[in-house]
Amino acid sequence: MISSKRVRRESWVPVGVRSLEKNALEVVRSEDNRSVIAGPGAGKTELLAQRAAFLLQTGMAPAPRRILAISFKRDAAENLAARVRRRCHRSHAERFDSMTFDAFAKGLVDRFGQSLPAMWRPAAGYDLQFPNERAYREFLAGLKGIPSNVGTNGDVQAILPSTFERSLVLGSSLPADGWQAPTAGQWAAARFWDSSLHAGKRSHLSFPMLGRLAELILRVNPMARQALQLTYSHLFMDEFQDTTQVQYDLVRQIFLGVQSVITAVGDNKQQIMRWAMAMDDPFGVFERDFHAKRTPLYNNYRSSPDLVRIQHVLAQALDEQAVEPVSMAEENVDGESCEIWNFTTPGKEAHHLAHFVVDEIRRRNLSPRDFVLLVRQRADDYAEILAPAFDRVGLSLRNEAGKVGHLSLQELLSEEASQWIVNLLRLAMTERSGRYWSAGQETLAWLRGISSEDEVAQERLARELDMFALQLQKAHPGPPESEEVAEALVIEIADFLGGDRLMAVVPSYRQGDWLAKVLLSISIHLLLSSAGKAAWVEALDAYEGQHAVPLMTIHKSKGLEYNTVIFVGLDDGAWWNFSKDQIEATAGFFVAFTRAKQRVIFTYCRQRGAQDKIASLYQLLHDAGVGSRDID
């Protein structure tokens, strides 16, 4: 049992792990700003969880002050929060706020947006938009009436849609009184903002636009800025290599020049979001602005020694100063740990991969989830050929990039509502449900704001949870067999959790009808997962894909790990835009490789394309001693 009592700093030891490497322990105990360069498998999430435990348990983050942790993906934010809850007493973990950058910025706009100057003030209700290059092209083409003292229509039409958002709409902080002597580009950006904010009854804003508005709020509303500074004694920033200028400017506006301590963690060799406006060198900028000390981590707890050796060759292509990590994992693989397999046709490739995976599962006592098939893009096209081959050997291949209702399958499974609903179904419908009961009570207590110290309320909550589980079990003895039943079941559980409470704790659920779309997607996937299943446990296992081999893109694999990674499509066709940004493409290649614990297999199919454009990737593998063989 983890105690709520304060621990003396000199007496504190890591919680739940045997030890930390020297530099990690130094960061955990640090009292200054740090930028932590942590490579694949270095234990970034564990580092931040241990630092949270140290700060909360020793009083370095004294009550009532809190710790703010900002991640890029919702599942990463939730994983960190869950790990802190395992490492800390509830009274401590309740002072740890883990959220995404988007949720943080949106929360500020929702709370303080009406304090913005009129020209920047969104409507009380606004919709999220996700404009693409085509939308910007159409907007610029429709602009007329540029003032003569600003420029000409030709100047506006010369603006590249591909850079309009990055350089003009979001390129710098918003001027509180507008651009006083605008260039043609600034005039066009001002028109875009005005159209997004004021053209209709509701504003239409992207998440990066919300970030810019949030930063402006804190400039024109010093009290809001001071409230955040007083609330948070410490800030954690995860996956810092992908930080955008918008996000960094928001952090700098809040925390620059104050006593709050910042820990930024990431890997400059895994920057694969440059296309999404990631800064070129966020670590260097942060270290200069906040006088942060750079601290590298050296251990790799994920990958075998041979894979770590190959990873280092790839890492040096991205950072000549990269230090070779020390593998802390055991080698447990027969044959080559990395190899390129050459095929003549996609059909032969699919047949061989399916038989390889099923043989490895049987021979080495692995599960389907120990494998992943990664592709660079167009996962649907690959799944069309691969899935039937896996079916023929008795395995299910699950395309986690595929759409279910309004979300991709992988996005759906990371939704808080999806996780909470499945947990309650497992609690009600399966035997040995103790861990689901504990998680269910913890979720309900959090949603309803019930303190872990309030024993009376906790007992009442436990009885309510038991009664609901029995009611659910009686009303739904088997998985749903129709759309109506599936939808009604999901709504019943959501109502028990409390729709208003869901919207209170998950910012995205307050936006438009997003919660309704998520719940509909859950019901669709639940019905699909229940097809042919007589027992609830089988349906819920299918829902979570526990017995299926996942297929996903490189970008969606980040943060995950597998025994064996099979990268399908090492050819020019899949990497058609390799020459546009070789650094980011090579970083993506590095990310794909580093998901593996024991083995990496690359496949090349002659029918899909040549190897000329990506010759540098093949050269890196050759330099690392990776061999290839032809397979018919």
XYZ file of C-alpha atoms in Angstrom:
632
model
C 0.000 0.000 0.000
C 1.458 3.361 -1.078
C 1.345 5.891 1.744
C 0.032 9.433 1.530
C 2.600 10.599 4.081
C 5.430 12.882 3.000
C 8.803 11.251 2.375
C 12.105 12.992 3.073
C 13.940 13.808 -0.151
C 17.073 11.954 0.865
C 15.015 8.888 1.789
C 12.947 8.662 -1.385
C 13.558 5.635 -3.647
C 12.001 4.779 -7.033
C 8.522 3.276 -6.751
C 7.533 0.036 -8.448
C 10.865 -0.528 -10.246
C 14.146 -2.001 -9.095
C 16.285 0.926 -10.144
C 16.808 3.742 -12.639
C 19.923 4.500 -14.631
C 22.134 7.189 -13.117
C 21.084 10.030 -15.434
C 17.396 9.150 -15.115
C 17.608 9.266 -11.328
C 19.402 12.621 -11.586
C 16.532 14.025 -13.673
C 13.923 12.596 -11.285
C 15.548 14.409 -8.347
C 16.475 17.596 -10.241
C 15.384 21.069 -9.158
C 16.227 22.826 -12.432
C 14.918 22.837 -15.988
C 16.014 19.782 -17.985
C 15.873 18.673 -21.592
C 16.120 14.893 -21.622
C 17.265 13.163 -24.812
C 15.792 9.703 -24.400
C 16.107 7.247 -27.272
C 13.809 4.336 -28.112
C 13.128 2.033 -25.185
C 14.760 4.398 -22.700
C 11.683 4.436 -20.471
C 10.487 8.015 -21.032
C 7.053 7.398 -19.546
C 8.529 5.674 -16.507
C 10.989 8.531 -16.019
C 8.160 11.077 -15.917
C 6.044 8.878 -13.639
C 8.943 8.494 -11.199
C 9.609 12.233 -11.295
C 5.947 12.884 -10.513
C 6.129 10.427 -7.619
C 9.271 12.092 -6.260
C 7.839 15.612 -6.475
C 4.464 14.699 -4.980
C 5.678 12.330 -2.266
C 8.497 14.568 -1.012
C 6.505 17.802 -1.109
C 8.706 19.348 -3.801
C 5.379 19.985 -5.526
C 3.592 21.191 -2.379
C -0.190 21.019 -2.040
C -2.327 22.586 -3.328
C -0.015 23.188 -6.317
C -0.190 20.707 -9.168
C 1.946 19.131 -11.883
C 0.964 19.636 -15.526
C 2.019 16.971 -18.049
C 1.477 17.705 -21.734
C 1.624 14.976 -24.380
C 0.804 14.916 -28.071
C -1.555 11.940 -28.148
C -4.466 11.181 -25.859
C -3.373 7.596 -25.252
C 0.108 8.807 -24.236
C -1.439 11.304 -21.807
C -3.689 8.625 -20.318
C -0.852 6.079 -20.089
C 1.256 8.536 -18.124
C -1.639 9.413 -15.811
C -2.363 5.722 -15.216
C 1.267 5.031 -14.376
C 1.350 7.928 -11.909
C -1.765 6.509 -10.252
C 0.075 3.197 -9.830
C 3.140 4.911 -8.365
C 1.390 7.351 -6.015
C -1.292 7.478 -3.374
C -4.602 8.774 -4.738
C -4.313 12.009 -2.785
C -1.052 12.671 -4.616
C -2.112 11.428 -8.063
C -5.145 13.721 -7.958
C -2.732 16.674 -8.241
C -1.281 15.369 -11.509
C -2.958 16.757 -14.655
C -2.049 14.838 -17.808
C -3.499 16.068 -21.097
C -2.674 16.788 -24.716
C -1.457 20.147 -26.002
C -4.709 20.481 -27.930
C -6.866 19.818 -24.855
C -4.830 22.279 -22.782
C -5.146 25.096 -25.335
C -8.812 24.390 -25.944
C -9.504 24.465 -22.210
C -7.966 27.942 -21.971
C -10.037 29.259 -24.871
C -13.209 27.710 -23.466
C -12.602 29.287 -20.045
C -11.183 32.665 -20.973
C -11.979 33.154 -24.669
C -14.571 35.850 -24.049
C -11.826 38.077 -22.560
C -10.162 38.332 -25.981
C -10.329 41.569 -27.994
C -13.448 41.621 -30.174
C -11.568 41.005 -33.414
C -10.091 37.761 -32.013
C -13.040 36.645 -29.907
C -14.688 33.390 -31.050
C -18.405 32.801 -30.773
C -19.460 31.169 -27.512
C -20.083 28.005 -29.504
C -17.542 27.009 -32.148
C -16.831 24.037 -34.359
C -13.480 22.390 -34.930
C -12.166 22.494 -38.476
C -9.320 20.599 -40.078
C -8.399 22.618 -43.184
C -6.103 21.040 -45.754
C -4.024 22.476 -48.565
C -6.997 22.387 -50.937
C -9.115 24.455 -48.511
C -6.384 27.090 -48.294
C -6.000 27.137 -52.079
C -9.733 27.728 -52.525
C -9.748 30.436 -49.845
C -6.853 32.318 -51.418
C -8.369 32.015 -54.882
C -11.576 33.610 -53.618
C -9.952 36.640 -51.970
C -10.766 39.966 -53.608
C -10.476 43.630 -52.777
C -6.980 43.865 -51.364
C -6.270 47.519 -50.474
C -3.894 49.235 -52.881
C -1.580 50.307 -50.046
C -1.154 46.626 -49.082
C -0.561 44.998 -52.447
C -2.281 43.535 -55.482
C -4.411 40.495 -56.163
C -1.350 39.044 -57.845
C 0.534 39.279 -54.572
C -2.191 37.276 -52.854
C -2.397 34.652 -55.593
C 1.370 34.206 -55.383
C 1.045 32.910 -51.796
C 1.639 29.148 -51.754
C -1.236 27.265 -50.106
C 1.293 24.801 -48.674
C 2.922 27.563 -46.601
C -0.078 29.814 -45.945
C -1.024 28.120 -42.659
C 2.499 27.535 -41.355
C 4.011 30.913 -42.232
C 1.112 33.368 -42.188
C -2.001 32.145 -40.370
C -0.028 30.559 -37.530
C 3.531 31.694 -38.154
C 3.778 34.128 -35.262
C 1.892 35.351 -32.220
C -1.343 37.196 -32.973
C -1.121 41.011 -32.580
C -3.739 42.057 -30.046
C -4.823 45.044 -32.186
C -4.320 43.349 -35.540
C -1.608 43.935 -38.116
C -1.179 47.704 -38.344
C 0.735 47.865 -41.636
C 0.091 44.431 -43.098
C 1.884 42.810 -45.975
C -0.228 41.069 -48.596
C 0.336 37.790 -46.764
C -0.671 39.238 -43.404
C -3.768 40.811 -44.946
C -4.768 37.392 -46.341
C -4.116 35.752 -42.967
C -6.260 38.400 -41.231
C -9.082 37.716 -43.688
C -8.822 33.979 -42.967
C -8.990 34.566 -39.220
C -11.940 36.942 -39.602
C -13.792 34.447 -41.779
C -13.120 31.607 -39.323
C -14.154 33.633 -36.282
C -17.021 35.790 -37.512
C -18.424 34.628 -40.865
C -21.345 32.697 -39.368
C -23.259 32.131 -36.168
C -20.536 29.735 -35.015
C -16.781 30.124 -35.319
C -14.733 27.435 -37.079
C -11.277 26.892 -35.586
C -8.481 24.350 -35.917
C -6.530 23.126 -32.900
C -3.427 25.174 -33.880
C -5.659 28.259 -34.155
C -6.930 27.548 -30.634
C -3.272 27.425 -29.549
C -2.625 30.893 -30.976
C -5.775 32.265 -29.321
C -4.773 30.696 -25.990
C -1.376 32.404 -26.140
C -3.045 35.739 -26.913
C -5.433 35.268 -23.974
C -2.484 35.011 -21.599
C -0.930 38.184 -23.021
C -4.072 40.294 -22.673
C -5.276 38.648 -19.461
C -2.384 38.677 -16.956
C -4.627 37.290 -14.222
C -5.259 34.105 -16.215
C -1.525 33.744 -16.800
C -0.756 34.271 -13.123
C -3.417 31.743 -12.135
C -1.655 29.059 -14.219
C 1.729 29.970 -12.774
C 0.361 29.678 -9.242
C -1.429 26.411 -10.039
C 1.476 24.495 -11.573
C 4.805 24.165 -9.801
C 6.131 21.790 -12.460
C 5.562 21.132 -16.157
C 6.384 17.920 -18.056
C 6.481 17.929 -21.868
C 6.573 14.527 -23.557
C 7.622 13.775 -27.165
C 9.167 17.235 -27.167
C 10.880 16.714 -30.538
C 7.484 17.168 -32.233
C 6.615 20.474 -30.523
C 5.301 23.132 -32.903
C 6.041 26.843 -32.695
C 2.417 27.461 -31.693
C 2.706 25.068 -28.765
C 6.116 26.301 -27.688
C 5.012 29.942 -27.751
C 2.099 29.049 -25.464
C 4.399 27.329 -22.968
C 6.885 30.188 -23.110
C 4.127 32.744 -22.501
C 3.101 30.950 -19.301
C 6.339 29.739 -17.781
C 9.247 31.875 -19.029
C 10.803 33.868 -16.175
C 8.882 32.191 -13.337
C 9.915 29.568 -10.790
C 7.953 26.655 -12.233
C 10.363 23.847 -13.199
C 10.122 22.263 -16.656
C 11.192 18.791 -17.779
C 11.108 18.270 -21.567
C 11.601 14.691 -22.754
C 11.954 13.345 -26.272
C 14.268 12.053 -28.968
C 15.589 14.338 -31.699
C 16.052 11.250 -33.905
C 12.323 10.464 -33.898
C 11.023 13.753 -35.296
C 8.387 12.602 -37.765
C 5.953 15.517 -37.479
C 7.792 18.185 -39.461
C 4.939 18.026 -41.981
C 2.646 19.063 -39.083
C 4.708 22.185 -38.278
C 7.129 20.675 -35.745
C 10.001 23.052 -34.908
C 13.392 22.325 -36.469
C 15.322 22.293 -33.168
C 12.944 22.576 -30.204
C 15.520 21.246 -27.729
C 18.076 23.916 -28.621
C 15.512 26.716 -28.395
C 14.191 25.447 -25.055
C 17.682 25.117 -23.601
C 18.549 28.698 -24.576
C 15.279 30.262 -23.420
C 14.932 28.391 -20.127
C 18.641 27.743 -19.392
C 17.823 24.039 -19.354
C 20.480 21.404 -18.845
C 20.602 18.672 -21.496
C 20.708 15.185 -19.986
C 20.906 12.063 -22.179
C 19.630 8.619 -21.227
C 21.705 5.677 -22.400
C 19.817 2.483 -21.540
C 17.486 0.736 -23.964
C 15.096 -1.557 -22.093
C 13.172 -2.653 -25.190
C 15.425 -3.973 -27.927
C 17.943 -6.806 -28.039
C 21.676 -6.012 -28.262
C 21.849 -6.786 -31.991
C 18.871 -4.567 -32.795
C 20.342 -1.757 -30.679
C 23.590 -2.070 -32.657
C 21.691 -1.650 -35.949
C 19.578 1.177 -34.506
C 22.744 3.090 -33.722
C 23.799 3.046 -37.393
C 20.417 4.516 -38.329
C 20.609 7.038 -35.474
C 23.954 8.375 -36.676
C 22.370 9.213 -40.023
C 20.056 11.567 -38.123
C 22.488 12.803 -35.470
C 26.233 12.360 -35.958
C 26.716 12.913 -32.230
C 24.323 10.123 -31.237
C 25.787 7.977 -28.460
C 25.319 4.221 -28.771
C 22.735 3.021 -26.226
C 23.244 0.081 -23.904
C 20.755 -2.723 -24.427
C 19.256 -3.965 -21.169
C 17.172 -6.642 -22.938
C 18.039 -10.275 -23.611
C 18.537 -11.731 -27.080
C 15.813 -14.302 -27.709
C 15.526 -14.996 -31.399
C 16.567 -17.804 -33.750
C 18.439 -16.770 -36.883
C 18.889 -13.188 -38.043
C 17.427 -10.419 -35.903
C 17.041 -8.207 -38.996
C 16.697 -9.148 -42.645
C 15.247 -7.962 -45.970
C 12.956 -10.400 -47.756
C 12.523 -9.975 -51.517
C 9.351 -11.146 -53.274
C 8.170 -11.074 -56.872
C 4.447 -10.481 -56.227
C 2.281 -9.154 -53.360
C 0.406 -12.462 -53.289
C 3.560 -14.478 -52.597
C 4.593 -11.916 -50.015
C 1.256 -12.201 -48.185
C 1.342 -16.026 -48.263
C 4.862 -16.213 -46.825
C 4.291 -13.607 -44.114
C 1.104 -15.314 -42.915
C 2.840 -18.681 -42.645
C 5.865 -17.116 -40.954
C 3.759 -15.431 -38.268
C 1.609 -18.484 -37.505
C 4.709 -20.713 -37.315
C 6.472 -18.268 -34.961
C 3.406 -18.085 -32.722
C 3.268 -21.862 -32.377
C 6.995 -22.482 -32.134
C 7.894 -19.686 -29.720
C 4.650 -19.516 -27.726
C 3.915 -15.950 -28.813
C 0.566 -14.197 -29.299
C -0.710 -12.415 -32.436
C -0.261 -9.074 -30.628
C 3.479 -9.781 -30.371
C 3.660 -8.982 -34.101
C 2.865 -5.861 -36.104
C 2.790 -5.217 -39.836
C 3.823 -1.631 -40.552
C 3.254 0.271 -43.788
C 4.135 3.807 -44.665
C 0.697 4.733 -46.030
C -2.458 3.328 -47.712
C -2.970 0.614 -45.109
C -6.306 -0.312 -46.731
C -4.564 -1.309 -49.971
C -2.142 -3.621 -48.181
C -4.881 -5.106 -45.979
C -6.880 -6.098 -49.067
C -4.137 -8.558 -50.064
C -2.672 -9.487 -46.680
C -5.876 -10.165 -44.702
C -7.124 -13.103 -46.832
C -3.707 -14.791 -46.596
C -3.781 -14.508 -42.797
C -7.364 -15.825 -42.727
C -6.257 -18.936 -44.600
C -3.799 -19.842 -41.816
C -6.337 -19.195 -39.078
C -5.132 -15.742 -38.051
C -6.997 -12.460 -38.062
C -5.186 -9.420 -39.463
C -6.693 -6.210 -38.130
C -6.294 -2.975 -40.064
C -6.115 -0.477 -37.219
C -6.101 2.413 -39.681
C -9.507 1.330 -40.989
C -12.578 3.464 -40.299
C -15.239 2.581 -37.748
C -17.957 5.175 -37.929
C -16.285 8.568 -37.575
C -12.885 7.370 -36.303
C -10.098 5.047 -37.275
C -10.058 1.856 -35.238
C -6.869 2.880 -33.452
C -8.334 6.291 -32.599
C -11.510 4.658 -31.305
C -9.616 2.337 -28.962
C -7.732 5.313 -27.502
C -10.941 7.231 -26.755
C -11.626 7.507 -23.031
C -15.311 6.658 -23.524
C -14.393 3.471 -25.383
C -11.981 2.348 -22.678
C -14.411 3.092 -19.833
C -17.359 1.371 -21.526
C -15.372 -1.764 -22.324
C -14.048 -1.848 -18.759
C -17.614 -1.751 -17.354
C -18.710 -4.467 -19.779
C -15.841 -6.686 -18.669
C -16.715 -5.962 -15.050
C -20.337 -6.997 -15.577
C -19.964 -9.810 -18.075
C -16.758 -11.707 -17.273
C -15.500 -13.833 -14.411
C -12.481 -12.838 -12.342
C -13.304 -9.196 -12.901
C -11.537 -7.799 -9.815
C -9.160 -5.534 -11.694
C -12.026 -4.198 -13.808
C -14.013 -3.469 -10.665
C -11.122 -1.448 -9.194
C -10.637 0.453 -12.431
C -14.393 1.067 -12.682
C -14.613 2.531 -9.198
C -11.567 4.690 -9.826
C -13.116 5.995 -13.061
C -16.451 6.770 -11.387
C -14.745 8.529 -8.481
C -12.742 10.648 -10.893
C -15.763 11.510 -13.047
C -17.807 12.510 -10.012
C -15.048 14.312 -8.162
C -15.102 11.983 -5.148
C -11.930 12.068 -3.080
C -10.126 8.840 -2.244
C -10.242 9.988 1.393
C -14.060 10.165 1.454
C -14.759 6.614 2.680
C -18.538 7.076 2.953
C -18.841 8.290 -0.643
C -16.494 5.538 -1.848
C -18.656 2.860 -0.200
C -21.779 4.346 -1.741
C -20.037 4.379 -5.125
C -19.078 0.700 -4.727
C -22.683 -0.303 -4.058
C -23.892 1.698 -7.030
C -21.295 0.039 -9.271
C -22.276 -3.452 -8.073
C -25.976 -2.788 -8.679
C -25.347 -1.435 -12.167
C -23.135 -4.406 -13.094
C -25.846 -6.867 -11.986
C -28.489 -4.912 -13.878
C -26.341 -4.888 -17.017
C -25.623 -8.621 -16.782
C -29.322 -9.454 -16.389
C -30.461 -7.214 -19.247
C -27.720 -8.296 -21.692
C -26.706 -11.935 -21.061
C -25.123 -12.159 -24.498
C -23.391 -9.824 -26.960
C -25.665 -7.591 -29.093
C -27.107 -8.999 -32.305
C -28.580 -5.830 -33.785
C -27.715 -2.161 -34.261
C -30.568 -1.114 -31.991
C -29.397 -3.302 -29.103
C -25.764 -2.258 -29.486
C -26.629 1.449 -29.544
C -29.006 1.123 -26.589
C -26.390 -0.733 -24.549
C -23.681 1.860 -25.199
C -26.041 4.723 -24.354
C -27.099 2.931 -21.151
C -23.492 2.707 -19.962
C -22.702 6.278 -21.040
C -25.733 7.508 -19.090
C -24.494 5.631 -16.029
C -21.084 7.264 -16.364
C -22.850 10.582 -16.898
C -22.757 12.437 -20.211
C -22.286 15.773 -18.480
C -19.412 14.347 -16.452
C -17.791 12.870 -19.554
C -17.910 16.286 -21.200
C -16.550 17.924 -18.056
C -13.383 15.808 -17.936
C -12.724 15.250 -21.670
C -12.567 18.611 -23.472
C -13.180 17.163 -26.949
C -16.543 15.762 -25.796
C -17.798 19.300 -25.158
C -17.311 20.161 -28.809
C -20.419 19.906 -30.967
C -21.747 16.363 -31.252
C -18.350 14.664 -30.958
C -19.350 12.559 -27.940
C -22.403 11.276 -29.825
C -20.169 10.356 -32.783
C -17.743 8.516 -30.494
C -20.584 6.576 -28.840
C -22.021 5.650 -32.242
C -18.599 4.418 -33.383
C -18.310 2.341 -30.198
C -21.687 0.702 -30.848
C -20.781 -0.041 -34.492
C -17.501 -1.664 -33.504
C -19.126 -3.568 -30.635
C -21.703 -5.049 -33.011
C -19.033 -6.008 -35.555
C -16.946 -7.583 -32.793
C -19.954 -9.568 -31.539
C -20.735 -11.217 -34.861
C -20.613 -14.987 -34.407
C -19.627 -14.700 -30.747
C -21.766 -16.519 -28.172
C -19.868 -15.269 -25.107
C -19.128 -11.747 -23.954
C -15.448 -12.435 -23.310
C -14.955 -13.410 -26.960
C -16.767 -10.294 -28.200
C -14.790 -7.972 -25.933
C -11.503 -9.652 -26.869
C -12.426 -9.078 -30.513
C -13.322 -5.445 -29.756
C -9.835 -4.838 -28.331
C -8.126 -7.028 -30.943
C -6.444 -9.236 -28.372
C -6.139 -12.192 -30.772
C -5.449 -10.316 -34.006
C -2.224 -9.272 -35.708
C -2.299 -5.453 -36.045
C -1.605 -3.639 -39.293
C -0.900 0.089 -39.019
C 1.095 2.998 -40.417
C 4.463 4.141 -39.071
C 2.960 7.288 -37.557
C 0.365 5.300 -35.622
C 3.002 2.901 -34.271
C 4.928 5.551 -32.380
C 5.061 4.804 -28.667
C 4.154 1.131 -29.150
C 6.371 -1.955 -29.025
C 6.252 -5.498 -30.398
C 8.362 -8.618 -30.318
C 8.581 -8.662 -34.118
C 8.106 -5.786 -36.554
C 7.415 -6.613 -40.198
C 7.767 -3.543 -42.386
C 5.885 -4.188 -45.620
C 6.830 -2.151 -48.664
C 10.445 -0.985 -48.692
C 10.113 0.370 -52.222
C 9.919 3.638 -54.153
C 6.145 3.377 -54.487
C 5.546 3.541 -50.745
C 8.222 6.221 -50.277
C 7.269 8.272 -53.343
C 8.006 11.620 -51.638
C 11.235 10.509 -49.969
C 13.324 13.182 -51.693
C 11.102 16.040 -50.410
C 12.250 15.602 -46.820
C 14.811 12.845 -46.420
C 15.428 13.746 -42.781
C 11.812 13.224 -41.733
C 11.475 10.119 -43.910
C 14.627 8.618 -42.392
C 13.292 9.480 -38.935
C 10.103 7.592 -39.806
C 12.216 4.648 -40.893
C 14.041 4.830 -37.557
C 10.749 4.946 -35.626
C 9.475 1.854 -37.447
C 12.671 -0.056 -36.720
C 12.760 0.838 -33.048
C 9.293 -0.574 -32.259
C 10.871 -4.068 -32.213
C 12.107 -5.998 -29.203
C 13.661 -8.995 -30.965
C 13.281 -9.004 -34.746
C 12.737 -6.649 -37.707
C 11.851 -7.872 -41.189
C 11.655 -5.586 -44.221
C 9.848 -6.798 -47.314
C 10.433 -5.695 -50.886
C 8.123 -6.629 -53.741
C 9.423 -6.082 -57.257
C 5.908 -5.639 -58.638
C 5.253 -2.586 -56.424
C 8.271 -0.513 -57.402
C 12.035 -0.090 -57.612
C 14.586 0.750 -54.918
C 16.260 3.720 -56.581
C 14.691 6.672 -54.717
C 15.316 5.100 -51.318
C 18.770 3.759 -52.073
C 20.098 5.631 -49.011
C 17.852 3.545 -46.709
C 19.131 0.335 -48.243
C 22.681 1.641 -47.848
C 22.086 2.280 -44.127
C 20.872 -1.291 -43.659
C 23.855 -2.598 -45.639
C 26.241 -0.544 -43.493
C 24.645 -2.108 -40.417
C 25.272 -5.597 -41.759
C 21.652 -6.374 -42.604
C 21.382 -9.059 -45.262
C 18.666 -9.890 -47.779
C 17.311 -13.014 -49.442
C 14.934 -13.853 -52.249
C 11.789 -15.774 -51.361
C 9.479 -17.372 -53.936
